Structures are given as C-alpha cells and as structure tokens.
Coordinates of C-alpha atoms in Angstrom, one line a residue:
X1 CA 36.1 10.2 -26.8
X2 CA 34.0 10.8 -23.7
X3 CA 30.2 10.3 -23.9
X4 CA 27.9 11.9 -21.5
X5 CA 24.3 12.1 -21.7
X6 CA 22.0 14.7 -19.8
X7 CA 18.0 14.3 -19.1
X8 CA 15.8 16.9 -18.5
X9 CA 13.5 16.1 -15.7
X10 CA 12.8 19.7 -13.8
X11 CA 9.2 20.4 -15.5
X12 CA 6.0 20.3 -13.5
X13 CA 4.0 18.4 -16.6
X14 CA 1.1 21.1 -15.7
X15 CA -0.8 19.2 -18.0
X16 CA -1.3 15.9 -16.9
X17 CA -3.2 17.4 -14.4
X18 CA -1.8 14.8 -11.2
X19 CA -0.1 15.2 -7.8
X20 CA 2.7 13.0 -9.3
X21 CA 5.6 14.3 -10.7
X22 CA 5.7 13.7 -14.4
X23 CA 8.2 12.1 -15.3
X24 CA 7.3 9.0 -12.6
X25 CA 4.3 8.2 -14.4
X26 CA 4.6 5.2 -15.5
X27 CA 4.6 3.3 -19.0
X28 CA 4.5 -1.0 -18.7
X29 CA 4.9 -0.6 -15.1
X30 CA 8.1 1.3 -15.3
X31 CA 8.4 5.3 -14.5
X32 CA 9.2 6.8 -17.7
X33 CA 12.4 8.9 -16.5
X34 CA 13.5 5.2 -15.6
X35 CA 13.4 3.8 -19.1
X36 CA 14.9 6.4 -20.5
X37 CA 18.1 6.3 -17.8
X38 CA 17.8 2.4 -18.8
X39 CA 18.4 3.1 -22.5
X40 CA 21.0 5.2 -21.6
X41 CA 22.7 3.3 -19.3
X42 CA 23.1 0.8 -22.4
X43 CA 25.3 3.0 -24.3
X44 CA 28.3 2.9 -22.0
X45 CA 28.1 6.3 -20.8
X46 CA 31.4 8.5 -18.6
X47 CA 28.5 10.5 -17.4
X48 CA 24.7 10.9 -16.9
X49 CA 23.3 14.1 -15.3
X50 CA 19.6 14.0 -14.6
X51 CA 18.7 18.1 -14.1
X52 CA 16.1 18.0 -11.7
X53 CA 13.6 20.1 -10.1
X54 CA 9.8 19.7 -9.1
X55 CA 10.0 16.4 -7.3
X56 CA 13.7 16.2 -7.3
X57 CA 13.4 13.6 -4.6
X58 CA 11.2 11.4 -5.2
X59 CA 13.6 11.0 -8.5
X60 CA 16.6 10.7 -6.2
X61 CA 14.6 8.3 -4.6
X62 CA 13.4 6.6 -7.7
X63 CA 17.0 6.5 -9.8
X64 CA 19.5 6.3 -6.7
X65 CA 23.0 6.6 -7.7
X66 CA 22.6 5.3 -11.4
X67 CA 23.2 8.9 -12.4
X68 CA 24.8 12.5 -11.3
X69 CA 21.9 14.9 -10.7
X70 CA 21.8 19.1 -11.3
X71 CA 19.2 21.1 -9.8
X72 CA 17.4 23.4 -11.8
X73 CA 15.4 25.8 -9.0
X74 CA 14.0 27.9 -11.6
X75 CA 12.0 26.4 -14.3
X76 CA 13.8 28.9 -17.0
X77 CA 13.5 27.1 -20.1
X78 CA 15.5 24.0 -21.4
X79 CA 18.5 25.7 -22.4
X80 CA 18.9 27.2 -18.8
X81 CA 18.1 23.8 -17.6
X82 CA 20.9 22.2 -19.6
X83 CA 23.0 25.3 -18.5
X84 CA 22.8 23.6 -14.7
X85 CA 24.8 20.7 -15.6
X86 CA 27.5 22.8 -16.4
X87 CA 29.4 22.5 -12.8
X88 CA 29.6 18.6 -13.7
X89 CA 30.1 18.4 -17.5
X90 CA 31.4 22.1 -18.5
X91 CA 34.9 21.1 -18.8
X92 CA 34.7 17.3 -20.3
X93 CA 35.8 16.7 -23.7
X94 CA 33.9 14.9 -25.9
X95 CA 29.7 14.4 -27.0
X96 CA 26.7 14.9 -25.2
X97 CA 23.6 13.8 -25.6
X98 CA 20.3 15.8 -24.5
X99 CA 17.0 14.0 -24.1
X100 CA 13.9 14.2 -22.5
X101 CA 13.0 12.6 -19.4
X102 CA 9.4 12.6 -20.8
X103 CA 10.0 10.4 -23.5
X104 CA 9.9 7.0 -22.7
X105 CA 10.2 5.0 -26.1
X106 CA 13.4 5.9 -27.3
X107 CA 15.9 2.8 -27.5
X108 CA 20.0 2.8 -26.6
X109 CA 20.4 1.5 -30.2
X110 CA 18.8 4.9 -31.6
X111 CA 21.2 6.6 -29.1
X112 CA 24.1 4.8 -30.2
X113 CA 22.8 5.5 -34.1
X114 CA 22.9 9.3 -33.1
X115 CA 26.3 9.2 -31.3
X116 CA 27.9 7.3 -33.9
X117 CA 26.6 9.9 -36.6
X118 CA 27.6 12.8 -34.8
X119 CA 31.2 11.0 -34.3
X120 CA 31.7 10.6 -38.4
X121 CA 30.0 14.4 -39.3
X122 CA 32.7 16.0 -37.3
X123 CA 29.7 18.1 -36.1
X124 CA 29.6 20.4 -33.3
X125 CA 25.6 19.8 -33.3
X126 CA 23.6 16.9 -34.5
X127 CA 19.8 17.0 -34.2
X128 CA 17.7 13.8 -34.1
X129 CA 14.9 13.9 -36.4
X130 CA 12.0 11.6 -37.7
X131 CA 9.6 11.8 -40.6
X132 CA 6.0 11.5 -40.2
X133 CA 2.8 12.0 -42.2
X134 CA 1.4 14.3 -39.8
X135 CA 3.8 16.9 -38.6
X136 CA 1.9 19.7 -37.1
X137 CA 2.5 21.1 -33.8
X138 CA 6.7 19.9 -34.3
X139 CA 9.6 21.4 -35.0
X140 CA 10.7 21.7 -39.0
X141 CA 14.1 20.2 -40.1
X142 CA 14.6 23.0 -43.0
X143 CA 17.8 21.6 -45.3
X144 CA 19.2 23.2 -48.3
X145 CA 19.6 22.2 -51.5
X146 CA 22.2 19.4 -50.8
X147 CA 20.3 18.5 -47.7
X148 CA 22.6 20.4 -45.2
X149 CA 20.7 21.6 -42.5
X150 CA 19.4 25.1 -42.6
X151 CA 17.5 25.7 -39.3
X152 CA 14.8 24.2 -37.2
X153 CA 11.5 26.5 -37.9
X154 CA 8.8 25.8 -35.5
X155 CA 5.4 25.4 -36.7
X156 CA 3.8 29.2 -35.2
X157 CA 7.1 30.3 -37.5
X158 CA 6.7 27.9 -40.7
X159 CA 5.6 29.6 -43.9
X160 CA 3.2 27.3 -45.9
X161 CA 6.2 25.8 -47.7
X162 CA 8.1 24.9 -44.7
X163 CA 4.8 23.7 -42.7
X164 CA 4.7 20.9 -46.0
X165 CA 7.6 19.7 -44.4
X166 CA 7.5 16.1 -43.1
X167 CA 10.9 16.0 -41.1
X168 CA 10.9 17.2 -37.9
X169 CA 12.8 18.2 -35.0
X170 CA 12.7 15.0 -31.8
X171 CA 13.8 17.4 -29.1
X172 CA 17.0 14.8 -28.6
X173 CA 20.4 16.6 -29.6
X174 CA 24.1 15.6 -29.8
X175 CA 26.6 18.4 -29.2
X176 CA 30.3 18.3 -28.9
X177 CA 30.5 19.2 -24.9
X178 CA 32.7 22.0 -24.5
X179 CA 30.9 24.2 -27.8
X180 CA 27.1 23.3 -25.9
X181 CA 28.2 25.5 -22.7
X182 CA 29.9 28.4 -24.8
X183 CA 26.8 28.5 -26.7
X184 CA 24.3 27.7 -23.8
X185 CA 25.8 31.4 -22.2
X186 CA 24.9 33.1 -25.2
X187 CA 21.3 32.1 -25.6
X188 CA 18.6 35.3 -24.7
X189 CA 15.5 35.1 -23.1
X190 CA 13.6 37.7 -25.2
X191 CA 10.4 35.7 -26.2
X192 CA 7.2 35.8 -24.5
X193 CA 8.0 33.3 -22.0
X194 CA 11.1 35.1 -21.0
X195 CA 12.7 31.8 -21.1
X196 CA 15.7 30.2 -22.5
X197 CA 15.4 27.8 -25.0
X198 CA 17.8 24.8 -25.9
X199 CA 17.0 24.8 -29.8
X200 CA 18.5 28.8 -30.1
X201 CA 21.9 27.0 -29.9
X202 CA 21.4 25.3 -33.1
X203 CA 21.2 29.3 -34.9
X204 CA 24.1 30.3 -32.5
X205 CA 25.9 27.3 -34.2
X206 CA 24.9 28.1 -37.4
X207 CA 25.9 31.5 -37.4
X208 CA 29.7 30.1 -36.1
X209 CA 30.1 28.7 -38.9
X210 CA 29.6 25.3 -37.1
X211 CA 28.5 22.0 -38.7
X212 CA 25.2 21.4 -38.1
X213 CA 24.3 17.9 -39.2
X214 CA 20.9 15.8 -38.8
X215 CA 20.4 12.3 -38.2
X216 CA 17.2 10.6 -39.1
X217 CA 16.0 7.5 -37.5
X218 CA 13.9 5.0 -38.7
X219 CA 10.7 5.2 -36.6
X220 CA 9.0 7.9 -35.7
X221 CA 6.8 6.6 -32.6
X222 CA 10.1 6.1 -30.4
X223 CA 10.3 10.1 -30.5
X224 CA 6.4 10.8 -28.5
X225 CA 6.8 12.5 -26.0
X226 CA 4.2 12.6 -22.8
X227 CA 2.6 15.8 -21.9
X228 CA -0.7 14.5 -20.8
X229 CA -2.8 11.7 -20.2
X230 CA -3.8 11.0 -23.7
X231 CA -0.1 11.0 -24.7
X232 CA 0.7 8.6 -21.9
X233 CA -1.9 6.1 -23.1
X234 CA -0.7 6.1 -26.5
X235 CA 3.1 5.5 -25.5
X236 CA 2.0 2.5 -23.3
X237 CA 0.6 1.1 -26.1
X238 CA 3.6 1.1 -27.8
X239 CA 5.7 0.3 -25.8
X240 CA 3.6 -3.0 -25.2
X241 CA 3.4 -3.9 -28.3
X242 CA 7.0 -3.9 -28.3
X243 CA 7.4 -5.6 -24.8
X244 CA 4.7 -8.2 -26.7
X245 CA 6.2 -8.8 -30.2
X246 CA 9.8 -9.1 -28.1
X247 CA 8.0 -12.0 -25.7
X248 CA 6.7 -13.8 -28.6
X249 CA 9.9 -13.7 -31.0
X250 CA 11.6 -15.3 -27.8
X251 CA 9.1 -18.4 -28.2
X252 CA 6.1 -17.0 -25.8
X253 CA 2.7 -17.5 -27.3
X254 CA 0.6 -14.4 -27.1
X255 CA -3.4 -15.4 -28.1
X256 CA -4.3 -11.8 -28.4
X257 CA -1.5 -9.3 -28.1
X258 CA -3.8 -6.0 -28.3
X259 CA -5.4 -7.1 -24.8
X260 CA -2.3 -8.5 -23.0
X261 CA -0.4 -6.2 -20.5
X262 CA 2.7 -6.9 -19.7
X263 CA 5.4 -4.9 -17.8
X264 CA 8.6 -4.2 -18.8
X265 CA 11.3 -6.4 -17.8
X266 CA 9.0 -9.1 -16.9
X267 CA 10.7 -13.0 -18.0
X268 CA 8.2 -16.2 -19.6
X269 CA 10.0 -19.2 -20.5
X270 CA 9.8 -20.3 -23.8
X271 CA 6.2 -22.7 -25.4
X272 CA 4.1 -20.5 -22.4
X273 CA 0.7 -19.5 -23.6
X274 CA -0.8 -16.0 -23.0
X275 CA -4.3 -15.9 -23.3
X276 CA -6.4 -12.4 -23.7
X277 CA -7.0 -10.0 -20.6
X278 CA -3.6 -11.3 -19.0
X279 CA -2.0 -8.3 -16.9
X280 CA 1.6 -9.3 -15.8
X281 CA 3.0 -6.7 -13.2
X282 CA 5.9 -5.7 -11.1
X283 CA 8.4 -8.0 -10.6
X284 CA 7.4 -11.1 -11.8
X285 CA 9.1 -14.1 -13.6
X286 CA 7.1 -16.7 -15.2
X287 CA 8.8 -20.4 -16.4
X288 CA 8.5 -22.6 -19.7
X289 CA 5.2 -24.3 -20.5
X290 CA 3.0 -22.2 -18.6
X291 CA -0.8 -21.6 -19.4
X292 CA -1.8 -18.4 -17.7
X293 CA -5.8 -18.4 -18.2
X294 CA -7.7 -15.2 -19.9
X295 CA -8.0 -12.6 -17.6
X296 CA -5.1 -13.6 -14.8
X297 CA -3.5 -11.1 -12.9
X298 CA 0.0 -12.0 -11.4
X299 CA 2.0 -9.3 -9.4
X300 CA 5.5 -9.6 -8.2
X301 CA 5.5 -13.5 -8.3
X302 CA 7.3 -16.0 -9.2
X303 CA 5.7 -18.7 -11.5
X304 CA 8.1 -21.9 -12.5
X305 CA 7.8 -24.6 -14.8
X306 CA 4.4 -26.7 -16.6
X307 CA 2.1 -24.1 -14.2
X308 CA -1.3 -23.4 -15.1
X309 CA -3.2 -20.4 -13.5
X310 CA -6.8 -20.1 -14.9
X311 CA -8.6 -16.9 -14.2
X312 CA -6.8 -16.1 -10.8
X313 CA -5.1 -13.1 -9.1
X314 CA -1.3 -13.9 -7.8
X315 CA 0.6 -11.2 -5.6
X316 CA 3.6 -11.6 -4.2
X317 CA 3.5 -15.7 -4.4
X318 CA 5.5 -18.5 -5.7
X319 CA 4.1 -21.1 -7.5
X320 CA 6.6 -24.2 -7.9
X321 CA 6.7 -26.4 -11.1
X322 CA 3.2 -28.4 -12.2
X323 CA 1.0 -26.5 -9.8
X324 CA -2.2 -25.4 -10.8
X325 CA -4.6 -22.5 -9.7
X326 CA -8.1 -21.4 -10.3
X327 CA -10.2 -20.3 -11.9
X328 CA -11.1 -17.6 -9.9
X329 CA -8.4 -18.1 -7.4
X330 CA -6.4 -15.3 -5.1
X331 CA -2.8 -16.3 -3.8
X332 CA -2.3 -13.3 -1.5
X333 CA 1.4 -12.0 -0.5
X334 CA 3.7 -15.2 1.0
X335 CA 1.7 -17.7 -0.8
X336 CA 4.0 -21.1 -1.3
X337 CA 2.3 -23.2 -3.3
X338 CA 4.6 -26.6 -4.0
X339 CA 5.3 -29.2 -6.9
X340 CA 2.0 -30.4 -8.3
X341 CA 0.0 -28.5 -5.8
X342 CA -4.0 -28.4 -7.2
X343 CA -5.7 -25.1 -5.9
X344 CA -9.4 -25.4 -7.7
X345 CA -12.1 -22.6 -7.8
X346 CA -12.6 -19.9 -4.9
X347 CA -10.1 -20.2 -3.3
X348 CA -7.7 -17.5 -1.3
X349 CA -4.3 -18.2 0.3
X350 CA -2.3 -16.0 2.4
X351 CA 0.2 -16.3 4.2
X352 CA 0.8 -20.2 4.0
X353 CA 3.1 -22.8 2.3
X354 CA 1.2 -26.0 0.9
X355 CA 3.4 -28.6 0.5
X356 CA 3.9 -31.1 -2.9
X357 CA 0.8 -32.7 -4.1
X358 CA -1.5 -31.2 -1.5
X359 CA -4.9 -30.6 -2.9
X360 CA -7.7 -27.6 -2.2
X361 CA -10.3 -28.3 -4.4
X362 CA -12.4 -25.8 -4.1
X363 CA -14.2 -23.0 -1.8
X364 CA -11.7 -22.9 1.0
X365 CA -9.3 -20.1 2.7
X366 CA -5.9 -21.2 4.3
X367 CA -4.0 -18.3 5.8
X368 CA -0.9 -18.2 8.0
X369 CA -0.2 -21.8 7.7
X370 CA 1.9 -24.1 7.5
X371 CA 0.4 -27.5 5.4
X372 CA 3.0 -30.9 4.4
X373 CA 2.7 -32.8 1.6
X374 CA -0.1 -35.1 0.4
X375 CA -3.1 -33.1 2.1
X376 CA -6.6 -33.5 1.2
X377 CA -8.3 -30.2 1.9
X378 CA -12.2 -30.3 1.6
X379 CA -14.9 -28.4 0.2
X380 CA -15.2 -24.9 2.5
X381 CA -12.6 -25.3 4.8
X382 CA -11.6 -22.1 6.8
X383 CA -7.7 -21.5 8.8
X384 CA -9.3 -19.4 11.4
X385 CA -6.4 -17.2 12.0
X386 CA -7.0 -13.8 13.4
X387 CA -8.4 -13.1 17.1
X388 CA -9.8 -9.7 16.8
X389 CA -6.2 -8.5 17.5
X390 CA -3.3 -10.8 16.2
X391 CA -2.6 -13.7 13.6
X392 CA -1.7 -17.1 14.4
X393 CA 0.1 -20.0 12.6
X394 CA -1.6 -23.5 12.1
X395 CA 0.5 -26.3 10.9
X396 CA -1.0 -29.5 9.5
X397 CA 1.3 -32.8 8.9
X398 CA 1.8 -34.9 5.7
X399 CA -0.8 -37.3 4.4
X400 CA -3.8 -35.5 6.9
X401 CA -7.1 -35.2 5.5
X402 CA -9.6 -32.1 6.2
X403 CA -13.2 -32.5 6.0
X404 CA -15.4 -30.4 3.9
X405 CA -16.6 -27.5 6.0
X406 CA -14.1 -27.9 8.9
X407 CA -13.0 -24.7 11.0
X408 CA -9.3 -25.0 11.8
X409 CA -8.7 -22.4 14.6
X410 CA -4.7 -21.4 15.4
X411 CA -2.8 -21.7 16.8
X412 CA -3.0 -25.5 16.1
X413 CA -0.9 -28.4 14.9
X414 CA -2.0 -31.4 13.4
X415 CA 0.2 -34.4 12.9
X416 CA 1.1 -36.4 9.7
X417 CA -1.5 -38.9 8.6
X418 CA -4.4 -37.0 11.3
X419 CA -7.9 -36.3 10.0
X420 CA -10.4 -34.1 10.9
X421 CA -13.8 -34.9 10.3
X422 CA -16.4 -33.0 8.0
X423 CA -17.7 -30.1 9.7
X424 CA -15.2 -30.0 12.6
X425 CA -14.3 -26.4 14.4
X426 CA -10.6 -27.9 15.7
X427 CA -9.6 -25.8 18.4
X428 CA -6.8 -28.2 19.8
X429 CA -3.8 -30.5 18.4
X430 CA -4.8 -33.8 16.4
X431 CA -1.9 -36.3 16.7
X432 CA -0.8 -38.8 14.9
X433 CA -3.5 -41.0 13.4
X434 CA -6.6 -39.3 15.2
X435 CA -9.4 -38.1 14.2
X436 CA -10.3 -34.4 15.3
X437 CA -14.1 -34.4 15.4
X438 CA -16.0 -31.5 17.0
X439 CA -19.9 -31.1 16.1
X440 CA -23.3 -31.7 18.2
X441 CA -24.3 -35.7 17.3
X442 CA -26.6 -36.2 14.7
X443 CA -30.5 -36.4 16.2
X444 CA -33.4 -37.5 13.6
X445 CA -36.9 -36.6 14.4
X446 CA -39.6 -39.2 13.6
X447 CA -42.3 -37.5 11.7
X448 CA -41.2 -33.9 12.1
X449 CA -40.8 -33.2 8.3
X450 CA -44.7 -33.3 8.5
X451 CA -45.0 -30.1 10.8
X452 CA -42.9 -28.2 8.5
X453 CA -44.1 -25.5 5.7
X454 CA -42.5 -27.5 3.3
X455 CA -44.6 -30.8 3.7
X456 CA -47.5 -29.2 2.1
X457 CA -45.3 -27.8 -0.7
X458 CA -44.3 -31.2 -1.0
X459 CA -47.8 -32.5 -1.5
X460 CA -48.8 -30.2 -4.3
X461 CA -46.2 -30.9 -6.5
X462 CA -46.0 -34.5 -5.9
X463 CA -49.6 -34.3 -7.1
X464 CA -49.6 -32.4 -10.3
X465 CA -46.6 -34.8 -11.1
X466 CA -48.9 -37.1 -11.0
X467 CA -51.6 -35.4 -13.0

C-alpha cells in the first residue's frame, strides 16, 4: 500500500513577527520544515508534497528535490491547502499523512506508529492525539462510550464537560488518499474566516459512515507546534535535550546538559567531554577523547582525535589528532592546524596550515600561511599579510624558530631550520640556516636614567623601603 505524506508550509507565521519565512526558522541549527521532511523521509515514503506559498523559494531552495511541491497562492485555510496537492496525489491509492511544516519535534517512529495504526483500523481517517495536563487553547478528542471517536470539539466550542478533556487533537492526520480529496471538495467556507478547514473532513467522515479511529502517542512535547518566538524557544529546548541525552547514551560526556547547545546532526566520538557553555554549530564533526573547554564555540569544523580546545572559537577549521587550542583562542575559516600542534592563549589563525608539532604559545596572529613542522613561534608574533589592497602568502620551513615580537611581512619564505631573531620585521627570504635579523642595534646611555621622571620616583620609594 502506497504511503505519501504532505506538509503544510504556505502560512505567513504573522506572529513571529520576522522577515523570514516561518517555517525556516530554525530549531538546533536546522530549519524546522527541514526536520520535519527529515523524519519523513525516514518512513520510506512513494511521495512527499510540500504545499507551499509565502517564501515558496527560499523552501525550494532550502529542501531541493527531496520532495514534490504544490503551490497554494491563496492562503484559504488548511483544507484548501491540502486540496492543492490534489494534481499530484488525487488519484494514488493508499495513506496519507498530513503534518505541519511548523512542527519540528515530531519523530519518523511516531509517523510510522500512526501509519501502522491507521493500516490495522481499516480507517478512512486516523487523527493523532496526545494527552496533556493542560489542554486549553487545543482541539478536544471527544470518544464515546467504548472510546470510538465522536468528533474533534475545539476549545471556543467545548462545553465545560468536554473542555475537562485531557486528549487532544495534534493537527497530524492519516487518511486513506482517494476518500481525503472526495471529502476535501466538500468542505465549506462559512465561518468567520471564510476559510476552509482540514479538521471539517473528520465530520464529513463521520457522517459517511466512515471509521474514524484515533491514535495516541506517548509524548505530548513532540506535537508543539511554533507560532511565535516564545514557542520556538521552548521547542529548541527540547529538541536539545534530546540531541543531548542521544550524545551522551552514545558514550559523549555532557558536564551540564541544560547549558550545552548542540546542533542537530552534529558527530563526537565516544569518552569526549562537554563542559558547560559549549555551542556546537553547523556542520561540524568532533573525534573520540576530545575535551572541548566551558564556553567553546566550534562552527563547521572538523575536530579529530585526543584534541583539546579550551575556551576558543573554531569556524570553518580542522584540527588534526592531539592538537591543542586556547584558551581564548580564534581559528578563523581555512585554519589547518596538524598532529600535536600547541596553539596557547590569544591567539588567531586564518588562513594558514601549521604543520605537526609546531608550537604558538601565546599572543600571536598567523594568517595566509604556510608553516612546516617543528616551528617555534614566539611570544607576539604577527604574519603581516594584507597591503591595503590584497593578501599574501608567507611560507616558513621545518625546524625554523621565530622570535617573540617578530613582523613577518609576505610575501616571504623562510627555509627549514632558518631563524629570525626577536623583534625582527622580515621583509625578505631567510635561507637555510640564517638568521633574519632586522632592528636598529642596541645603544646604552651612561647616566641617562638620572634625567628621567622616574629617577626621582625611584628615590622616594627606595627611601621609605628603607624607613
């Protein structure tokens, strides 16, 4: 039997009160149409329709061709909306599933769960539900007396008894295909919205004589849906407490889950410790037997084996196995940092591949470089790459050793085993086993500290030291 799920993605989303499109904002780094196509796309689907219309590209953009689209030009109601997909699905055989694009926590094994239900009933409609201890504002599941559904009463509707009610209405249906679009043309637009609403097929069932079943799942916070800013806030913290607890079943150590943020789809290695304040974003894998310090940030990177970043920012940079950063560290986009690299306190790279075992202590900026292996960078040490107008590319050999304070100005090579003494601005190659020296020779005054502010300074407090 065919399978066929459609999302609703046409609405404005008025309410969260932004330029962008609902549905694209994002929960855990991940647009929230997009997680619910992902779920989706995990229950083996014939077909997917996405009905879209304000922002209808930018969600072509964002989904590609992981599903069929529908265009709803009018924003009608959500029957009418379902009623687009009719050119695509109107003749199938089979289920189909309706869900919101707006509702980013619901998993493929509670859409599999509903299908599976809906498959045994025999049921022309099944309606998800959920039971919670504060129902107001949601649809009613009204059942009879052997638990049969009745009819979904909506809470401006609900007399007292049914408002008591704790089981309510998701807004995620299974229908059997063909009986959807008969009953989808009959569905009237005479409420105050003049709009059509999906739920009105439920009655038109009903009244058929159709089976109407309800399946409810077990929890209640995969069914929020996001209307506003509030509601986004609450779903990203569920989702990342999920994304959390899933990291640390898998053998990740998580110090303080309620202050990590981690996107989803993000991989750590097994024994890695989290500490708090840790944001992981984007597109970024991180090895086994990691530390990543309190408060790290690491975007789009790639982090392998036994690394440690302490306090640091990462974007877009690769960190290879027993490297170390920070703290207070910033590997900008096309970092390279090699085996058993040590990058100390602030200090930025951009740019620039440092080679295995090279060391940075501490203070110093390298940026569009090239360094070997086995390099002693000083204290304060600045790649002077950019003219006023263009960047250019140093490149220093194995084994060199850069003095504290030196100015390295590219373009410029230095050779394996060169040194550059402390304080240097090198504006020219160093070769093999020179030393690159370029400073005004050391001069000492006799006497001259005498004529200075300070020597008087110096007196009084070498005198009530003595006192």
């Amino acid at each position: 039997m065919e399978k066929n799920t459609i999302i609703l993605a046409a609405g404005q989303g008025t309410r969260m009160k932004s330029k962008l499109y609902k549905v694209l904002h994002q929960v855990c780094g991940k647009a929230m149409v997009d997680h619910v196509l992902t779920q989706v796309e995990k229950t083996d689907m014939d077909h997917v329709v996405t009905i879209i219309g304000h922002g209808a590209e930018k969600v072509r953009e964002l989904l590609g061709n992981r599903t069929e689209y529908a265009v709803q030009t009018e924003q009608l109601g959500t029957g009418h909306a379902v009623l687009q997909a009719e050119k695509i699905l109107g003749d199938k055989d089979g289920m189909t599933m309706i869900v919101s694009g707006d509702t980013p926590l619901f998993t493929a094994k509670t859409f599999e769960n509903l299908f599976e239900y809906h498959r045994q009933k025999g049921a022309a409609a099944t309606i998800l539900t959920a039971r919670t201890a504060n129902p107001f504002s949601y649809g009613r599941i009204v059942r009879n007396e052997i638990g049969v559904v009745s009819k979904i009463v909506e809470q401006k509707d609900a007399t007292n008894e049914e408002a008591e009610i704790n089981e309510i209405n998701t807004g995620v249906y299974c229908f059997d295909n063909k009986k959807l679009f008969a009953a989808l043309h009959q569905v009237k637009n005479d409420n105050a919205q003049g709009e059509y609403y999906l739920p009105d097929v439920i009655g038109i069932m009903k009244d058929a004589g159709e089976i109407v079943a309800a399946y409810e799942m077990d929890d209640f916070s995969e069914s929020m849906g996001v209307n506003d800013r509030l509601a986004l806030s609450k779903a990203t913290k569920v989702m990342q407490r999920r994304i959390n607890d899933e990291h640390m079943v898998n053998g990740v150590t998580i110090i303080d889950p309620d202050s990590t943020y981690i996107d989803y789809g993000i991989e750590i290695g097994s024994d890695t410790i989290i500490e708090p304040g840790v944001q992981l974003q984007g597109n970024t894998k991180i090895g086994s037997d990691c530390v990543i310090g309190a408060h790290s940030k690491i975007v789009d990177s790639t982090i392998e084996d036994r690394v440690t970043v302490t306090s640091s920012h990462l974007e877009k940079a690769i960190m290879h196995h027993d490297s170390n950063v920070g703290p207070h560290s910033h590997l900008r986009p096309k970092s390279e940092i090699g085996e058993f690299v040590h990058i100390g306190n602030y200090c930025e790279v951009k740019n620039a591949t440092l080679g295995a075992r090279t060391k940075m202590g501490h203070l110093s900026y390298v940026g569009d470089a090239t360094l070997g292996t086995d390099i002693n960078i000083g204290c304060g040490v600045v790649f002077v790459n950019y003219d006023g107008v263009n960047k250019h590319h140093s490149t220093v050999g194995d084994y060199s050793f850069i003095g504290s304070n030196a100015n390295i100005v590219a373009p410029v090579k230095l050779a394996d085993h060169s040194y550059v003494a402390a304080g240097s601005t090198i504006t020219d190659d160093v070769e093999q086993y020179e030393m690159g020296i370029a400073r005004g020779r050391q001069v000492n005054k006799e006497g001259f500290f005498k004529k200075l502010p300070v020597y008087e300074a110096a007196l009084k407090a070498e005198k009530e030291n003595r006192e």
